[in-house]
CSV table of C-alpha atoms and ligand atoms in Angstrom, one decimal:
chain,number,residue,atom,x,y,z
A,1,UNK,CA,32.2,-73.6,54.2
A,2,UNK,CA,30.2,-72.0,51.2
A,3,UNK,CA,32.3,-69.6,49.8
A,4,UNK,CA,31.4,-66.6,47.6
A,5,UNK,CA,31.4,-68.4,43.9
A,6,UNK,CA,29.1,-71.3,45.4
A,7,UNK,CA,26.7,-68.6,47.0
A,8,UNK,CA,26.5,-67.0,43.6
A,9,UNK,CA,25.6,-70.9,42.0
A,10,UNK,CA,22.7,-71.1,44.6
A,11,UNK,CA,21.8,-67.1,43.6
A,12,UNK,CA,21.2,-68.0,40.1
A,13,UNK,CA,19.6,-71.6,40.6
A,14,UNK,CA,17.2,-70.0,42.6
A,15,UNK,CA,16.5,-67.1,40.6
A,16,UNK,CA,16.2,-69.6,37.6
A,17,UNK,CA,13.6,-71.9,39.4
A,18,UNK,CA,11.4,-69.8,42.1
A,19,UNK,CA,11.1,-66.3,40.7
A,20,UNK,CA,7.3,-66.0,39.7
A,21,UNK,CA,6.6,-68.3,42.4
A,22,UNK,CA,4.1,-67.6,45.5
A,23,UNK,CA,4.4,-69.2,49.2
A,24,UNK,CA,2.2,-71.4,50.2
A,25,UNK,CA,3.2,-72.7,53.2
A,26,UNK,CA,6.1,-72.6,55.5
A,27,UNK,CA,6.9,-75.0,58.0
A,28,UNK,CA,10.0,-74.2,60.5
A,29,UNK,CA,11.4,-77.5,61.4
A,30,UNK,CA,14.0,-76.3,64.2
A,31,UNK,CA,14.0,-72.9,65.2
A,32,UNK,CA,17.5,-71.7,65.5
A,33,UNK,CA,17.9,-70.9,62.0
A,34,UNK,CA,15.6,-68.2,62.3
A,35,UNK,CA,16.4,-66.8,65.5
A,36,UNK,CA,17.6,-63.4,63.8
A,37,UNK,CA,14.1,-63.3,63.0
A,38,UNK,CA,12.4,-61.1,66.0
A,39,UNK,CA,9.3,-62.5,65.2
A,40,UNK,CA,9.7,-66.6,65.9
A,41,UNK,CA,8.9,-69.3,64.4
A,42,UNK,CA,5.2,-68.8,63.7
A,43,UNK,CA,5.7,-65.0,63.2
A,44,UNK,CA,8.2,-66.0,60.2
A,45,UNK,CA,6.1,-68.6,58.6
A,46,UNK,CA,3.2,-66.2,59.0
A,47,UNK,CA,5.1,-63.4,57.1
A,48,UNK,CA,6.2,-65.2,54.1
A,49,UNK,CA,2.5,-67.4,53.4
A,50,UNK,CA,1.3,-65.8,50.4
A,51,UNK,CA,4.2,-63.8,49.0
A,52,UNK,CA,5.6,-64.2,45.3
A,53,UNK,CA,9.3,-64.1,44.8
A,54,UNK,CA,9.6,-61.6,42.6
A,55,UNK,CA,14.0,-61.9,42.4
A,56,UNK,CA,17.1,-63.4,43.6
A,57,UNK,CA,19.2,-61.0,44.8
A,58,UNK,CA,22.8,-61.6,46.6
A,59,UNK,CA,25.7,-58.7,49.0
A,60,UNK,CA,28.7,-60.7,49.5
A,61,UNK,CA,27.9,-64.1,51.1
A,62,UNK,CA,24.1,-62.9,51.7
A,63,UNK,CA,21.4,-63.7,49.4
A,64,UNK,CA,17.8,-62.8,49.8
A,65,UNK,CA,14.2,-63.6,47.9
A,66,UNK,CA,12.9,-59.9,46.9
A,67,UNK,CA,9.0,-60.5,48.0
A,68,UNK,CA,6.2,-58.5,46.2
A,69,UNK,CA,5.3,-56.7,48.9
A,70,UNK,CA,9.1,-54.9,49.3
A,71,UNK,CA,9.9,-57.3,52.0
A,72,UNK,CA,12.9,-59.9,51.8
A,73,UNK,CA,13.6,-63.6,52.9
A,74,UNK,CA,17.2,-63.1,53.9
A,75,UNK,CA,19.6,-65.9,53.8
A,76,UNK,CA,23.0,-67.0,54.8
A,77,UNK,CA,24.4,-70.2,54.4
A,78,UNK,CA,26.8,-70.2,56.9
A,79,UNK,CA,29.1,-73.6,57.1
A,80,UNK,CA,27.0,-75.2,56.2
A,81,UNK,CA,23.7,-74.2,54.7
A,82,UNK,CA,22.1,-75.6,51.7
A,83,UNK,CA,19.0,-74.6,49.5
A,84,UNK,CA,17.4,-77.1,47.7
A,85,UNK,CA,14.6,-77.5,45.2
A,86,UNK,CA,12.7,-80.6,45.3
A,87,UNK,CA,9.6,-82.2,43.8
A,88,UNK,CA,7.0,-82.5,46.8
A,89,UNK,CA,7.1,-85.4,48.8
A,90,UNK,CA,11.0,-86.2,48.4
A,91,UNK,CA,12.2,-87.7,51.1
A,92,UNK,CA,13.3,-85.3,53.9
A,93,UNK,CA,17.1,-84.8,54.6
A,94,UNK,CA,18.6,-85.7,57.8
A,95,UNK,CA,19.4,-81.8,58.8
A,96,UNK,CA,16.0,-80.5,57.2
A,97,UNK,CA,15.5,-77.2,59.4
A,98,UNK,CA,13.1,-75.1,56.9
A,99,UNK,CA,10.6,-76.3,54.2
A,100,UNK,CA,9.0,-73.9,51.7
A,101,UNK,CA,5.7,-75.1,49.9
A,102,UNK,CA,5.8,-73.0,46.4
A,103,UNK,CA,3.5,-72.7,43.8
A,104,UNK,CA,5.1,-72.1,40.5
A,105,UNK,CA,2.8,-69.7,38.1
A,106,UNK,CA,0.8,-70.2,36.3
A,107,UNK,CA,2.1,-70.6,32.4
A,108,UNK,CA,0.8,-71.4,28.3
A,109,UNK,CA,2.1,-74.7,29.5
A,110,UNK,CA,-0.7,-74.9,32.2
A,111,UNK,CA,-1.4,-74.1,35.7
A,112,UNK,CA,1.0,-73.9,38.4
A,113,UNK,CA,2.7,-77.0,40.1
A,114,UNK,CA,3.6,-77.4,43.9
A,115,UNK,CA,7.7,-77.3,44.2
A,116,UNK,CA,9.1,-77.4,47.9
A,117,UNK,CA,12.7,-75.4,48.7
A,118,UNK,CA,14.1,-76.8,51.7
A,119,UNK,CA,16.7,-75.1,54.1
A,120,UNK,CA,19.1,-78.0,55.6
A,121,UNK,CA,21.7,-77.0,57.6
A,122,UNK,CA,23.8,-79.3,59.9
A,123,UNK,CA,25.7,-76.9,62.1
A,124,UNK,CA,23.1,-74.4,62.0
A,125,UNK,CA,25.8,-71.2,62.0
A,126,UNK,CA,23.3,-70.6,58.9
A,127,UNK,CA,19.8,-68.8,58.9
A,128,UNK,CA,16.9,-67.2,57.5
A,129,UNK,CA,14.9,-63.8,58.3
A,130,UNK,CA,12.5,-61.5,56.8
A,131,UNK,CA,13.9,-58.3,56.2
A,132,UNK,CA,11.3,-55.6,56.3
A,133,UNK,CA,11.7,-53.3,53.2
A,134,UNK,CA,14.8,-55.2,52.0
A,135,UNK,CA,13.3,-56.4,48.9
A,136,UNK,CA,16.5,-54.3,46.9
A,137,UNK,CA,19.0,-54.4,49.8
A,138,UNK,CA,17.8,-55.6,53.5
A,139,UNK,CA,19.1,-52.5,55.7
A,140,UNK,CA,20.6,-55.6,57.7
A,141,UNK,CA,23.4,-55.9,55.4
A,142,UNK,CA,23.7,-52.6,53.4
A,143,UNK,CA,26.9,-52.2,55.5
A,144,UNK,CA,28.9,-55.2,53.8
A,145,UNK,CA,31.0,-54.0,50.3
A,146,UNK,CA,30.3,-55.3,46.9
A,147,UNK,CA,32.4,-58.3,46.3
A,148,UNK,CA,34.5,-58.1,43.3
A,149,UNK,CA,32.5,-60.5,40.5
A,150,UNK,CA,29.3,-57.9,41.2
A,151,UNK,CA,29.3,-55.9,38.2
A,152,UNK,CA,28.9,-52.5,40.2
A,153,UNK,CA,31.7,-53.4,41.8
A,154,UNK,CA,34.0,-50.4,41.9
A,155,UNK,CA,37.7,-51.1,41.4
A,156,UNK,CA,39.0,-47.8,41.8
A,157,UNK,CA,37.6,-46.8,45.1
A,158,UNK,CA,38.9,-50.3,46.1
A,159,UNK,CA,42.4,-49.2,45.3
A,160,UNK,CA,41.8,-45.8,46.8
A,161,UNK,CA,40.6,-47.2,49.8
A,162,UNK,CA,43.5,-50.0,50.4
A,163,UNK,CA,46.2,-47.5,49.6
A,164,UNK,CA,44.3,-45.4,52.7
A,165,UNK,CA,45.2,-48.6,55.2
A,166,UNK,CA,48.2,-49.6,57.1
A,167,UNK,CA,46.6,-53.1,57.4
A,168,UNK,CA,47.9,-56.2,56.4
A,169,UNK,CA,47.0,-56.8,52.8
A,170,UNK,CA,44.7,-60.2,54.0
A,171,UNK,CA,43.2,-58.7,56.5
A,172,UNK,CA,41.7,-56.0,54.0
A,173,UNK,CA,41.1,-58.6,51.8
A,174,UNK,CA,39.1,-60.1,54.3
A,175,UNK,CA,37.3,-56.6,55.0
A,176,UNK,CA,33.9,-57.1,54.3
A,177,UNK,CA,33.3,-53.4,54.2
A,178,UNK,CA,35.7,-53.0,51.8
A,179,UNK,CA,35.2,-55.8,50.0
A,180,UNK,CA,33.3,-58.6,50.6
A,181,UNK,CA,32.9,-62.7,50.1
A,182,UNK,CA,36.4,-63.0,49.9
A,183,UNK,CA,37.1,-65.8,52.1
A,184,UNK,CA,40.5,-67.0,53.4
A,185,UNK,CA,40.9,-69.5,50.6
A,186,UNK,CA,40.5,-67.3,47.8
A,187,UNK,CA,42.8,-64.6,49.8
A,188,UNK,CA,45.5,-67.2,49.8
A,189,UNK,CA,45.1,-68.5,46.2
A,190,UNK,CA,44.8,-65.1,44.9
A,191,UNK,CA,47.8,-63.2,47.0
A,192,UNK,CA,49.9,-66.6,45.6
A,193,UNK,CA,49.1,-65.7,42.3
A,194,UNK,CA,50.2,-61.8,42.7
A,195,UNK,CA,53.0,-62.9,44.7
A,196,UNK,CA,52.0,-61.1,47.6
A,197,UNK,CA,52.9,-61.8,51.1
A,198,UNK,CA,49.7,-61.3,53.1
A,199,UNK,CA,51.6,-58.8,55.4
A,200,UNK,CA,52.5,-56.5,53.2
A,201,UNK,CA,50.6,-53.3,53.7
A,202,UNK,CA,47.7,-51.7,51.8
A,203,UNK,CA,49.5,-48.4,51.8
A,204,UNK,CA,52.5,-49.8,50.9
A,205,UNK,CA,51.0,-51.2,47.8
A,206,UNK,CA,50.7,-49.7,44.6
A,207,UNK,CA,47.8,-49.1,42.5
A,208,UNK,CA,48.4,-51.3,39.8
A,209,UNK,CA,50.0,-53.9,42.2
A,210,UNK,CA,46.5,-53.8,44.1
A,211,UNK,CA,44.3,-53.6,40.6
A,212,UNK,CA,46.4,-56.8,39.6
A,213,UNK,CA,45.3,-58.9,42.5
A,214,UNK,CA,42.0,-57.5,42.0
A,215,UNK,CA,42.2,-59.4,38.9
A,216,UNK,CA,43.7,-62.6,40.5
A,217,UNK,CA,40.9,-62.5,43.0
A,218,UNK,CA,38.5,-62.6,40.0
A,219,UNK,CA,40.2,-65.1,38.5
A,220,UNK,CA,39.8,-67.4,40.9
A,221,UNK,CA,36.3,-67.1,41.9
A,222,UNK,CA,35.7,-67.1,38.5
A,223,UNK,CA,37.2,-71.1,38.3
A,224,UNK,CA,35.0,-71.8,41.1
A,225,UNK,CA,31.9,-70.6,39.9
A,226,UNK,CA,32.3,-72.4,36.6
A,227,UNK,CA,32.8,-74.9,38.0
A,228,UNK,CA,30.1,-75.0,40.6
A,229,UNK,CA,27.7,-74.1,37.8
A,230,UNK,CA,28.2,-77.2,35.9
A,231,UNK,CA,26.8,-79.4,37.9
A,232,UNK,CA,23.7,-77.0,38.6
A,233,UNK,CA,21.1,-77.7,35.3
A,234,UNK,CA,18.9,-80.1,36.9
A,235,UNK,CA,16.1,-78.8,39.2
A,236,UNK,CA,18.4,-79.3,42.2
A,237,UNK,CA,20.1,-76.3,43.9
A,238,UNK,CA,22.8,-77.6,46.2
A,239,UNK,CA,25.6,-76.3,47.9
A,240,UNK,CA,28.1,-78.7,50.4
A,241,UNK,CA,31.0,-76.4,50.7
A,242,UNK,CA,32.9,-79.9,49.1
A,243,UNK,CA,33.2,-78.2,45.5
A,244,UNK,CA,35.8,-80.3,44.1
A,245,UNK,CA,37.5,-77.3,42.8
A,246,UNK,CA,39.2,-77.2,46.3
A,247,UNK,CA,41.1,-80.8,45.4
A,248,UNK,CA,41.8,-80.0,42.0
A,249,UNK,CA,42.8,-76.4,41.7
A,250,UNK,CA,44.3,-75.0,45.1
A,251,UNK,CA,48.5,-73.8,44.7
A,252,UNK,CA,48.5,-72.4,48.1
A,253,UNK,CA,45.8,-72.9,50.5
A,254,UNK,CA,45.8,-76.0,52.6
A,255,UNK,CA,49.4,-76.6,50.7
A,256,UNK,CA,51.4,-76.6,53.3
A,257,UNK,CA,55.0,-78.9,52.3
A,258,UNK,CA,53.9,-79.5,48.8
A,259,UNK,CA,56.3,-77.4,46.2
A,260,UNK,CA,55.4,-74.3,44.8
A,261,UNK,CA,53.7,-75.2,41.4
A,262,UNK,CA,56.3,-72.0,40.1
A,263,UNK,CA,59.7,-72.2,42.0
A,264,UNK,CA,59.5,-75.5,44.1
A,265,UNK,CA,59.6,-74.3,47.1
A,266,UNK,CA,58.0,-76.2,50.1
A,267,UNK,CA,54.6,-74.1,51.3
A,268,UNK,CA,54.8,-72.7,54.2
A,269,UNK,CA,51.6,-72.1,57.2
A,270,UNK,CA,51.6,-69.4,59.6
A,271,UNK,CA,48.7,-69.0,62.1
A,272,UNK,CA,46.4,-66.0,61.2
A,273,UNK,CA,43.0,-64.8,63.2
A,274,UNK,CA,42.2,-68.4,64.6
A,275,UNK,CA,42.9,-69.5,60.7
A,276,UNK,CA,45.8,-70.6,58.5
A,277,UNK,CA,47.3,-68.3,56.3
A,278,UNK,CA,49.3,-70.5,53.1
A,279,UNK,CA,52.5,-69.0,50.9
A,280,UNK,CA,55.4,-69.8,49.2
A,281,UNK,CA,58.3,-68.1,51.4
A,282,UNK,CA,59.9,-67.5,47.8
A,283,UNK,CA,57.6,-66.0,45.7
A,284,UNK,CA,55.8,-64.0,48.0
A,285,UNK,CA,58.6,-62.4,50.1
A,286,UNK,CA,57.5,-61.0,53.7
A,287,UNK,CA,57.5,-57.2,54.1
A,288,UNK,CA,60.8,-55.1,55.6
A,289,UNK,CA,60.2,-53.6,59.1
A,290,UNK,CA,59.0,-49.7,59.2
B,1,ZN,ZN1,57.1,-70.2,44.9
């Protein structure tokens, strides 16, 4: 699944290649990626012919196409959602749902050129609407928090908040009105690197216990995204949910057996909201009882 750092990737990529650039033509391939669209198929198409995309914008795992008339093209990824920019006339993916015709603008260099942005999703727990008005923040997700690498991002109200909550210290993590596009993976990497068991309680935890694994949490979606934006110079915006940053870099999540890379300890799974929660029983010791 996409997480938060690999959202981000396909944020900038986009606002790097399609901002300036008009609609020309949009052709809905399947129509259950924009069922959150009241409108259907034809209505969405017929909304978005003509628009420029005047930013890339991004709330947690969301990320939206400001239009130049103050509407939005909203988008999530879902499991398995991709963007991708592609010279016209590439050959079409198997799971091709969506295809954007743009034209870039005009330039010293010359005119415009045609450049298509396809939405391919297999699964399809992905989509795409038009947000009316939402060109700075669709009123469809102005509930979800600010997730921690947004630079408004406000670390003290975090930690006032938290300390409010009885809640298991994953579970707020996983809040996404509290904080959002923290997904379980970078929950368990970051609470393994604070030495936090995920049960421990938010009002149990102190302030600069809760700042630190504020700055774990960073630090690991920061890893991903470097490494996500590596591979992202060429005119090609892709995400697969396969970063290899999950092989290479992951001390807790999906551990379970292997030794703590700090005290040797096997890692231990527990079963947590239909998921998998990953620690090391020694380093992150479980909460007492009230
Ligand atoms: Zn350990």
């Amino acid at each position: 699944m996409p997480e938060l750092p690999e959202v981000e990737v396909v944020r900038a990529g986009l606002e790097r290649h399609v901002v300036g650039s008009t609609i020309a033509t949009v052709e809905v391939l399947h129509p259950r990626p924009v069922r959150r669209d009241g409108r259907g198929a034809s209505g969405f198409a017929a909304a978005l012919v003509g628009q420029r995309i005047t930013g890339v914008r991004r709330r947690g795992k969301y990320f939206w196409l400001a239009l130049a008339d103050g509407d939005a093209l909203l988008g999530h990824l879902g499991m398995s959602g991709q963007m991708l920019l592609h010279e016209p006339g590439a050959p079409d993916e198997r799971h091709l749902r969506v295809r954007f015709g743009l034209r870039t603008p005009d330039g010293p260099s010359g005119p415009g050129r045609p450049m298509e942005m396809r939405f391919v999703d297999q699964r399809m727990f992905g989509g795409l609407a038009v947000s009316a008005g939402g060109a700075d923040l669709p009123s469809e997700i102005a509930h979800i928090a600010r997730d921690p690498i947004d630079p408004a991002f406000d670390d003290a109200e975090f930690v006032r908040r938290a300390r409010r909550r009885t809640s298991a210290i994953k579970r707020l993590l996983l809040d996404q009105g509290l904080i959002s596009g923290v997904g379980n993976i970078y929950a368990d990497e970051a609470l393994w690197r604070a030495r936090l068991h995920g049960e421990r309680p938010g009002d149990r935890l102190t302030g600069p216990v809760l700042r630190g694994l504020l700055g774990h949490v960073r630090d690991v979606m920061g890893e991903a995204l470097a490494q996500g934006g590596t591979s992202f110079d060429a005119l090609y915006v892709n995400v697969n949910g396969e970063s290899g940053y999950f092989d290479r870099s992951l001390d807790a999540y999906g551990q379970e057996g292997r030794p703590c890379r700090r005290c040797g300890t096997p890692i231990r799974r527990v079963a947590f909201m239909n998921r998998s929660s990953f620690f090391c029983p020694r380093c992150q010791r479980p909460p007492h009882r009230r």
